[in-house]
């Protein structure tokens, strides 16, 4: 059997094992690192008076330079992992492409908009922050969840690439629609937004466009110089952890600035978490049902569900900081996001593996009963 088939068979065989045990040490305890970063940031804010003024002295599009660097660092490794040359493999699967676009760019933002208004009608800053989270489609940890749940790895990489490109093109327009236009149409109280579409677009272009270009060039140059095998096996494992380092650094700084708001309003943090929990559950379950009804099969349906349910909190945090400030409620809503997403999606990996029995298994390919490598595996 080929190396790729062997890897797939190994994933299938290992699916019954503990999901968390298959994560790397850093990823396995991601929720713990986030909690520690939050605690460290709170302590730093109390120990260093005037930290906010110091961080605000040098800015990039309204974002303090340390935070801007942290945001760029945490976005770059994720986008360097994407296989940009495989976009055509998913575009040929019209059902998967159609469902992914509808779920990610119509259903997801609309659902988060509705939940934000239902759960946070009296907290406009947090409500706006959640709407921004709903517009930032997942391009990061989804690859890990998809792999743990034995989803289609190639389809996940391609959908991540499509989401990356689409966010650059559509995020600003959707932000303007959901934050300004739609509330007016529905007769809802509009938040006073002293921000233009261009300001949102500029944040997206900087904090997504720059790492997207860097990730694309890194893969293009690296594969051309040393080959794909070296790039995937050697370079990616070296730069991959920097996404987590950048995220944790950003959280430390944000919580240093947000300390008073967090410690004085713990119930607000809980209220931010509740609509996020509902969002993940509804998006994931709905996407699994849609993929099952469309006959995509378990691997692609699982990929569809995790790419639709996850969110790009890195981008949401970047846009919220650049647009509303590091100490804003919008930024806090983005920071709470990954703390909720990580344990919830790990739990949904278990649910996905248990749900495989409801999907028909693909027919085994015709192979010799016995080969030098042993019996063939039907994956």
Short mmCIF file of N, CA and C in Angstrom, two decimals, residues 165-276:
data_model
loop_
_atom_site.label_atom_id
_atom_site.label_comp_id
_atom_site.label_asym_id
_atom_site.label_seq_id
_atom_site.Cartn_x
_atom_site.Cartn_y
_atom_site.Cartn_z
N UNK A 165 -8.58 33.23 1.21
CA UNK A 165 -8.70 34.17 0.10
C UNK A 165 -10.02 34.93 0.19
N UNK A 166 -11.10 34.22 0.51
CA UNK A 166 -12.41 34.85 0.53
C UNK A 166 -12.50 35.90 1.63
N UNK A 167 -11.80 35.67 2.76
CA UNK A 167 -11.84 36.65 3.84
C UNK A 167 -11.22 37.97 3.43
N UNK A 168 -10.13 37.89 2.66
CA UNK A 168 -9.50 39.12 2.19
C UNK A 168 -10.48 39.90 1.32
N UNK A 169 -11.25 39.19 0.50
CA UNK A 169 -12.13 39.83 -0.46
C UNK A 169 -13.45 40.30 0.16
N UNK A 170 -13.99 39.55 1.15
CA UNK A 170 -15.37 39.78 1.56
C UNK A 170 -15.54 40.25 3.00
N UNK A 171 -14.53 40.13 3.85
CA UNK A 171 -14.71 40.39 5.27
C UNK A 171 -15.20 41.82 5.52
N UNK A 172 -14.58 42.78 4.89
CA UNK A 172 -14.94 44.18 5.15
C UNK A 172 -16.38 44.47 4.74
N UNK A 173 -16.79 43.98 3.58
CA UNK A 173 -18.15 44.23 3.11
C UNK A 173 -19.18 43.56 4.03
N UNK A 174 -18.90 42.34 4.47
CA UNK A 174 -19.81 41.66 5.37
C UNK A 174 -19.86 42.35 6.73
N UNK A 175 -18.70 42.87 7.19
CA UNK A 175 -18.68 43.61 8.44
C UNK A 175 -19.57 44.84 8.37
N UNK A 176 -19.48 45.55 7.29
CA UNK A 176 -20.34 46.73 7.09
C UNK A 176 -21.81 46.33 7.07
N UNK A 177 -22.13 45.20 6.41
CA UNK A 177 -23.52 44.76 6.30
C UNK A 177 -24.09 44.37 7.65
N UNK A 178 -23.37 43.54 8.40
CA UNK A 178 -23.91 43.01 9.65
C UNK A 178 -23.81 43.99 10.81
N UNK A 179 -22.89 44.93 10.74
CA UNK A 179 -22.74 45.88 11.85
C UNK A 179 -23.50 47.19 11.64
N UNK A 180 -23.85 47.46 10.39
CA UNK A 180 -24.47 48.77 10.11
C UNK A 180 -25.79 48.63 9.36
N UNK A 181 -25.76 47.94 8.21
CA UNK A 181 -26.93 47.90 7.33
C UNK A 181 -28.05 47.05 7.89
N UNK A 182 -27.75 45.79 8.23
CA UNK A 182 -28.81 44.86 8.65
C UNK A 182 -29.53 45.31 9.92
N UNK A 183 -28.82 45.79 10.96
CA UNK A 183 -29.58 46.27 12.13
C UNK A 183 -30.56 47.38 11.78
N UNK A 184 -30.18 48.24 10.84
CA UNK A 184 -31.10 49.29 10.42
C UNK A 184 -32.32 48.74 9.72
N UNK A 185 -32.13 47.76 8.86
CA UNK A 185 -33.25 47.14 8.16
C UNK A 185 -34.21 46.46 9.12
N UNK A 186 -33.68 45.85 10.18
CA UNK A 186 -34.51 45.10 11.12
C UNK A 186 -35.06 45.98 12.24
N UNK A 187 -34.73 47.27 12.23
CA UNK A 187 -35.22 48.16 13.27
C UNK A 187 -34.57 47.95 14.62
N UNK A 188 -33.36 47.39 14.62
CA UNK A 188 -32.64 47.15 15.86
C UNK A 188 -31.81 48.37 16.24
N UNK A 189 -31.49 48.47 17.51
CA UNK A 189 -30.65 49.57 17.96
C UNK A 189 -29.25 49.41 17.37
N UNK A 190 -28.80 50.41 16.65
CA UNK A 190 -27.49 50.33 16.02
C UNK A 190 -26.42 50.88 16.94
N UNK A 191 -25.29 50.18 16.95
CA UNK A 191 -24.14 50.66 17.71
C UNK A 191 -23.51 51.83 16.96
N UNK A 192 -23.11 52.85 17.69
CA UNK A 192 -22.45 53.98 17.04
C UNK A 192 -21.07 53.53 16.56
N UNK A 193 -20.94 53.34 15.26
CA UNK A 193 -19.69 52.85 14.68
C UNK A 193 -19.01 53.95 13.89
N UNK A 194 -18.01 54.53 14.48
CA UNK A 194 -17.24 55.55 13.79
C UNK A 194 -16.10 54.88 13.03
N UNK A 195 -16.48 54.02 12.09
CA UNK A 195 -15.48 53.25 11.35
C UNK A 195 -16.01 53.02 9.93
N UNK A 196 -15.14 53.14 8.97
CA UNK A 196 -15.54 52.95 7.58
C UNK A 196 -15.22 51.54 7.12
N UNK A 197 -15.81 51.18 5.99
CA UNK A 197 -15.50 49.88 5.39
C UNK A 197 -14.01 49.78 5.11
N UNK A 198 -13.40 50.87 4.68
CA UNK A 198 -11.98 50.84 4.36
C UNK A 198 -11.13 50.55 5.60
N UNK A 199 -11.55 51.07 6.76
CA UNK A 199 -10.77 50.82 7.98
C UNK A 199 -10.79 49.33 8.34
N UNK A 200 -11.96 48.69 8.19
CA UNK A 200 -12.03 47.25 8.42
C UNK A 200 -11.22 46.51 7.37
N UNK A 201 -11.37 46.94 6.10
CA UNK A 201 -10.63 46.28 5.02
C UNK A 201 -9.13 46.42 5.22
N UNK A 202 -8.68 47.56 5.69
CA UNK A 202 -7.25 47.77 5.92
C UNK A 202 -6.73 46.82 6.99
N UNK A 203 -7.52 46.62 8.06
CA UNK A 203 -7.12 45.69 9.10
C UNK A 203 -7.02 44.27 8.56
N UNK A 204 -8.00 43.87 7.73
CA UNK A 204 -7.98 42.53 7.15
C UNK A 204 -6.79 42.36 6.23
N UNK A 205 -6.55 43.37 5.38
CA UNK A 205 -5.44 43.27 4.43
C UNK A 205 -4.10 43.18 5.14
N UNK A 206 -3.95 43.89 6.25
CA UNK A 206 -2.68 43.85 6.97
C UNK A 206 -2.53 42.56 7.76
N UNK A 207 -3.55 42.24 8.57
CA UNK A 207 -3.39 41.13 9.51
C UNK A 207 -3.77 39.78 8.91
N UNK A 208 -4.37 39.76 7.72
CA UNK A 208 -4.57 38.51 7.01
C UNK A 208 -3.79 38.50 5.70
N UNK A 209 -3.81 39.63 4.99
CA UNK A 209 -3.15 39.68 3.70
C UNK A 209 -1.65 39.48 3.78
N UNK A 210 -1.00 40.13 4.74
CA UNK A 210 0.47 40.01 4.87
C UNK A 210 0.87 38.58 5.22
N UNK A 211 0.28 37.96 6.27
CA UNK A 211 0.68 36.57 6.55
C UNK A 211 0.25 35.60 5.46
N UNK A 212 -0.87 35.89 4.75
CA UNK A 212 -1.28 35.03 3.64
C UNK A 212 -0.23 35.05 2.54
N UNK A 213 0.25 36.23 2.18
CA UNK A 213 1.28 36.35 1.16
C UNK A 213 2.57 35.69 1.63
N UNK A 214 2.93 35.92 2.90
CA UNK A 214 4.15 35.32 3.44
C UNK A 214 4.06 33.80 3.45
N UNK A 215 2.90 33.28 3.84
CA UNK A 215 2.72 31.83 3.87
C UNK A 215 2.79 31.23 2.49
N UNK A 216 2.17 31.88 1.51
CA UNK A 216 2.20 31.40 0.13
C UNK A 216 3.63 31.40 -0.41
N UNK A 217 4.36 32.50 -0.18
CA UNK A 217 5.73 32.57 -0.69
C UNK A 217 6.66 31.58 0.02
N UNK A 218 6.42 31.38 1.32
CA UNK A 218 7.24 30.41 2.06
C UNK A 218 7.10 29.01 1.46
N UNK A 219 5.85 28.61 1.21
CA UNK A 219 5.63 27.28 0.61
C UNK A 219 6.19 27.23 -0.81
N UNK A 220 5.95 28.25 -1.58
CA UNK A 220 6.40 28.25 -2.98
C UNK A 220 7.93 28.15 -3.05
N UNK A 221 8.62 28.98 -2.27
CA UNK A 221 10.08 29.00 -2.32
C UNK A 221 10.67 27.75 -1.66
N UNK A 222 10.08 27.37 -0.50
CA UNK A 222 10.59 26.21 0.22
C UNK A 222 10.47 24.93 -0.58
N UNK A 223 9.33 24.71 -1.21
CA UNK A 223 9.14 23.49 -2.00
C UNK A 223 10.02 23.49 -3.25
N UNK A 224 10.19 24.66 -3.83
CA UNK A 224 11.03 24.74 -5.02
C UNK A 224 12.49 24.48 -4.69
N UNK A 225 12.93 24.93 -3.51
CA UNK A 225 14.33 24.77 -3.13
C UNK A 225 14.65 23.38 -2.59
N UNK A 226 13.74 22.82 -1.74
CA UNK A 226 14.06 21.58 -1.06
C UNK A 226 13.05 20.46 -1.29
N UNK A 227 11.92 20.76 -1.91
CA UNK A 227 10.91 19.73 -2.15
C UNK A 227 9.82 19.71 -1.09
N UNK A 228 8.66 19.15 -1.48
CA UNK A 228 7.52 19.13 -0.58
C UNK A 228 7.76 18.25 0.64
N UNK A 229 8.43 17.12 0.48
CA UNK A 229 8.66 16.23 1.61
C UNK A 229 9.44 16.94 2.71
N UNK A 230 10.49 17.68 2.34
CA UNK A 230 11.26 18.42 3.33
C UNK A 230 10.41 19.53 3.95
N UNK A 231 9.64 20.20 3.12
CA UNK A 231 8.83 21.32 3.60
C UNK A 231 7.83 20.84 4.65
N UNK A 232 7.13 19.73 4.35
CA UNK A 232 6.10 19.24 5.26
C UNK A 232 6.70 18.59 6.51
N UNK A 233 7.80 17.86 6.35
CA UNK A 233 8.36 17.10 7.46
C UNK A 233 9.34 17.88 8.32
N UNK A 234 10.02 18.87 7.73
CA UNK A 234 11.07 19.58 8.45
C UNK A 234 10.70 21.03 8.78
N UNK A 235 10.29 21.80 7.78
CA UNK A 235 10.08 23.23 8.01
C UNK A 235 8.79 23.51 8.79
N UNK A 236 7.68 22.88 8.38
CA UNK A 236 6.40 23.15 9.03
C UNK A 236 6.44 22.84 10.52
N UNK A 237 7.00 21.69 10.96
CA UNK A 237 7.07 21.46 12.41
C UNK A 237 7.90 22.50 13.16
N UNK A 238 8.85 23.13 12.48
CA UNK A 238 9.67 24.15 13.15
C UNK A 238 8.93 25.47 13.33
N UNK A 239 8.18 25.87 12.31
CA UNK A 239 7.51 27.16 12.40
C UNK A 239 6.10 27.05 12.98
N UNK A 240 5.50 25.85 12.98
CA UNK A 240 4.13 25.67 13.44
C UNK A 240 3.87 26.18 14.84
N UNK A 241 4.72 25.86 15.83
CA UNK A 241 4.45 26.30 17.20
C UNK A 241 4.39 27.81 17.38
N UNK A 242 4.95 28.57 16.44
CA UNK A 242 4.94 30.02 16.60
C UNK A 242 3.52 30.59 16.50
N UNK A 243 2.59 29.87 15.89
CA UNK A 243 1.20 30.32 15.89
C UNK A 243 0.67 30.38 17.31
N UNK A 244 0.97 29.35 18.10
CA UNK A 244 0.54 29.33 19.49
C UNK A 244 1.29 30.37 20.31
N UNK A 245 2.60 30.52 20.06
CA UNK A 245 3.36 31.53 20.80
C UNK A 245 2.79 32.92 20.54
N UNK A 246 2.48 33.21 19.29
CA UNK A 246 1.92 34.52 18.95
C UNK A 246 0.57 34.74 19.60
N UNK A 247 -0.28 33.68 19.60
CA UNK A 247 -1.59 33.79 20.23
C UNK A 247 -1.46 34.05 21.73
N UNK A 248 -0.60 33.28 22.39
CA UNK A 248 -0.44 33.43 23.83
C UNK A 248 0.15 34.80 24.19
N UNK A 249 1.13 35.26 23.40
CA UNK A 249 1.69 36.58 23.64
C UNK A 249 0.62 37.66 23.52
N UNK A 250 -0.21 37.54 22.48
CA UNK A 250 -1.27 38.52 22.27
C UNK A 250 -2.27 38.49 23.42
N UNK A 251 -2.61 37.30 23.89
CA UNK A 251 -3.55 37.18 25.01
C UNK A 251 -2.97 37.79 26.27
N UNK A 252 -1.68 37.56 26.53
CA UNK A 252 -1.04 38.16 27.70
C UNK A 252 -1.17 39.68 27.66
N UNK A 253 -0.84 40.28 26.53
CA UNK A 253 -0.90 41.73 26.42
C UNK A 253 -2.33 42.23 26.53
N UNK A 254 -3.26 41.54 25.85
CA UNK A 254 -4.66 41.97 25.89
C UNK A 254 -5.22 41.90 27.31
N UNK A 255 -4.91 40.84 28.02
CA UNK A 255 -5.45 40.71 29.38
C UNK A 255 -4.74 41.66 30.34
N UNK A 256 -3.52 42.04 30.04
CA UNK A 256 -2.87 43.06 30.84
C UNK A 256 -3.62 44.38 30.71
N UNK A 257 -4.14 44.63 29.51
CA UNK A 257 -4.90 45.86 29.28
C UNK A 257 -6.35 45.74 29.71
N UNK A 258 -6.89 44.49 29.68
CA UNK A 258 -8.30 44.27 29.97
C UNK A 258 -8.54 43.86 31.42
N UNK A 259 -7.50 43.87 32.26
CA UNK A 259 -7.60 43.32 33.60
C UNK A 259 -8.78 43.84 34.41
N UNK A 260 -8.95 45.15 34.45
CA UNK A 260 -10.02 45.73 35.27
C UNK A 260 -11.40 45.28 34.79
N UNK A 261 -11.59 45.29 33.45
CA UNK A 261 -12.89 44.91 32.90
C UNK A 261 -13.21 43.45 33.19
N UNK A 262 -12.19 42.59 33.14
CA UNK A 262 -12.42 41.16 33.33
C UNK A 262 -12.70 40.84 34.80
N UNK A 263 -11.87 41.35 35.68
CA UNK A 263 -12.03 41.02 37.10
C UNK A 263 -13.26 41.67 37.71
N UNK A 264 -13.68 42.78 37.16
CA UNK A 264 -14.85 43.47 37.72
C UNK A 264 -16.17 42.98 37.11
N UNK A 265 -16.11 42.27 35.98
CA UNK A 265 -17.34 41.83 35.31
C UNK A 265 -17.23 40.36 34.87
N UNK A 266 -17.05 39.43 35.80
CA UNK A 266 -16.93 38.02 35.40
C UNK A 266 -18.20 37.48 34.74
N UNK A 267 -19.36 38.01 35.13
CA UNK A 267 -20.60 37.54 34.53
C UNK A 267 -20.67 37.92 33.05
N UNK A 268 -20.06 39.04 32.69
CA UNK A 268 -20.04 39.43 31.28
C UNK A 268 -19.26 38.41 30.45
N UNK A 269 -18.15 37.92 31.01
CA UNK A 269 -17.36 36.90 30.31
C UNK A 269 -18.20 35.64 30.12
N UNK A 270 -18.97 35.27 31.14
CA UNK A 270 -19.83 34.10 31.03
C UNK A 270 -20.91 34.32 29.98
N UNK A 271 -21.42 35.52 29.89
CA UNK A 271 -22.45 35.81 28.89
C UNK A 271 -21.88 35.78 27.47
N UNK A 272 -20.62 36.14 27.32
CA UNK A 272 -19.97 36.02 26.01
C UNK A 272 -19.82 34.55 25.64
N UNK A 273 -19.50 33.72 26.63
CA UNK A 273 -19.24 32.31 26.36
C UNK A 273 -20.50 31.56 25.94
N UNK A 274 -21.65 31.91 26.48
CA UNK A 274 -22.87 31.15 26.22
C UNK A 274 -23.28 31.14 24.75
N UNK A 275 -23.39 32.29 24.07
CA UNK A 275 -23.74 32.23 22.64
C UNK A 275 -22.68 31.51 21.81
N UNK A 276 -21.41 31.57 22.23
CA UNK A 276 -20.39 30.83 21.51
C UNK A 276 -20.63 29.32 21.60
#
